[in-house]
Amino acid sequence: MLVFYFRSADKTVIEPLQFYKWTTFSYTAWIILPVVLGLVSTMLMYDENQNDMLKQLWIIPISKTGYFFSKFIVVLSYSVCFMLLTAIASVFFGMLPGYITFEWNSISYLFKKCIEIAILTAFSILPLLAVAAAGKNYILPVCVTLVYTFLSFILLMVNMYLHPLSSATAIIMRDIPGVILAQEVNIPAALFCIGIWTIVSIVFAYISLKHRK
């Protein structure tokens, strides 16, 4: 989409970091990736519920926390792959039409930020994975995913230390050129917010799975 925009706007050469900010650091990190990971979390849990896989896993037996963390590892791996593919696509479609030039510093910064986005976002959607683990259908987790994601976008402008996705976005955007946030970024406070939600999600998932037969 950006290639067509630049072509219609008659853009010739663009600063690589500016291009990457538009293609990778904007709505991909704020909205697209969280929604995608929320849907992945829902599908991971829903498929096993439909096939009665949980009953077989409890017979083995496998610990409830171990099961939950195994799903989180899948979500984290998917998140990393998604962001690496986004970074590769950004570089490819930026250089192919000649909009950006090859700069090792900007490319290494892009991939470093993509890994950062992938990890922080994966931890920030742990509440969605916990909700998916607690339910037996996909409608509620999907609805919660949409509300959860857009609520973080709103709270980012109000108080970024109440919602884990808002806190993750604040950490991600702290050193991206041209980005101005409503509050001063406090990394310890943001990490504390993510950590609290992570602990609550693990406890909630453990209790929910413990009552599943």
JSON list of N, CA, C and O in Angstrom, two decimals, residues 10 112 130 145 163 177 195:
[
{"chain": "A", "resi": 10, "resn": "ASP", "atom": "N", "xyz": [4.33, 10.89, -5.90]},
{"chain": "A", "resi": 10, "resn": "ASP", "atom": "CA", "xyz": [5.55, 11.24, -6.62]},
{"chain": "A", "resi": 10, "resn": "ASP", "atom": "C", "xyz": [6.75, 11.37, -5.68]},
{"chain": "A", "resi": 10, "resn": "ASP", "atom": "O", "xyz": [7.57, 12.29, -5.79]},
{"chain": "A", "resi": 112, "resn": "LYS", "atom": "N", "xyz": [16.17, -5.04, 15.04]},
{"chain": "A", "resi": 112, "resn": "LYS", "atom": "CA", "xyz": [16.22, -5.01, 16.50]},
{"chain": "A", "resi": 112, "resn": "LYS", "atom": "C", "xyz": [14.87, -4.59, 17.07]},
{"chain": "A", "resi": 112, "resn": "LYS", "atom": "O", "xyz": [14.37, -5.19, 18.02]},
{"chain": "A", "resi": 130, "resn": "ALA", "atom": "N", "xyz": [-5.04, -16.30, 28.23]},
{"chain": "A", "resi": 130, "resn": "ALA", "atom": "CA", "xyz": [-5.69, -16.80, 29.43]},
{"chain": "A", "resi": 130, "resn": "ALA", "atom": "C", "xyz": [-7.21, -16.88, 29.25]},
{"chain": "A", "resi": 130, "resn": "ALA", "atom": "O", "xyz": [-7.85, -17.84, 29.67]},
{"chain": "A", "resi": 145, "resn": "THR", "atom": "N", "xyz": [-10.52, -9.88, 22.31]},
{"chain": "A", "resi": 145, "resn": "THR", "atom": "CA", "xyz": [-9.32, -9.45, 21.59]},
{"chain": "A", "resi": 145, "resn": "THR", "atom": "C", "xyz": [-9.51, -8.07, 20.98]},
{"chain": "A", "resi": 145, "resn": "THR", "atom": "O", "xyz": [-8.64, -7.18, 21.10]},
{"chain": "A", "resi": 163, "resn": "HIS", "atom": "N", "xyz": [-2.55, -0.47, 30.97]},
{"chain": "A", "resi": 163, "resn": "HIS", "atom": "CA", "xyz": [-2.81, -1.56, 30.03]},
{"chain": "A", "resi": 163, "resn": "HIS", "atom": "C", "xyz": [-1.47, -2.09, 29.51]},
{"chain": "A", "resi": 163, "resn": "HIS", "atom": "O", "xyz": [-0.60, -1.30, 29.12]},
{"chain": "A", "resi": 177, "resn": "PRO", "atom": "N", "xyz": [12.24, 7.96, 15.89]},
{"chain": "A", "resi": 177, "resn": "PRO", "atom": "CA", "xyz": [12.28, 9.39, 15.55]},
{"chain": "A", "resi": 177, "resn": "PRO", "atom": "C", "xyz": [10.91, 9.91, 15.12]},
{"chain": "A", "resi": 177, "resn": "PRO", "atom": "O", "xyz": [10.17, 9.26, 14.39]},
{"chain": "A", "resi": 195, "resn": "GLY", "atom": "N", "xyz": [4.38, -6.90, 33.77]},
{"chain": "A", "resi": 195, "resn": "GLY", "atom": "CA", "xyz": [4.65, -8.00, 34.69]},
{"chain": "A", "resi": 195, "resn": "GLY", "atom": "C", "xyz": [3.45, -8.36, 35.55]},
{"chain": "A", "resi": 195, "resn": "GLY", "atom": "O", "xyz": [3.15, -9.54, 35.75]}
]
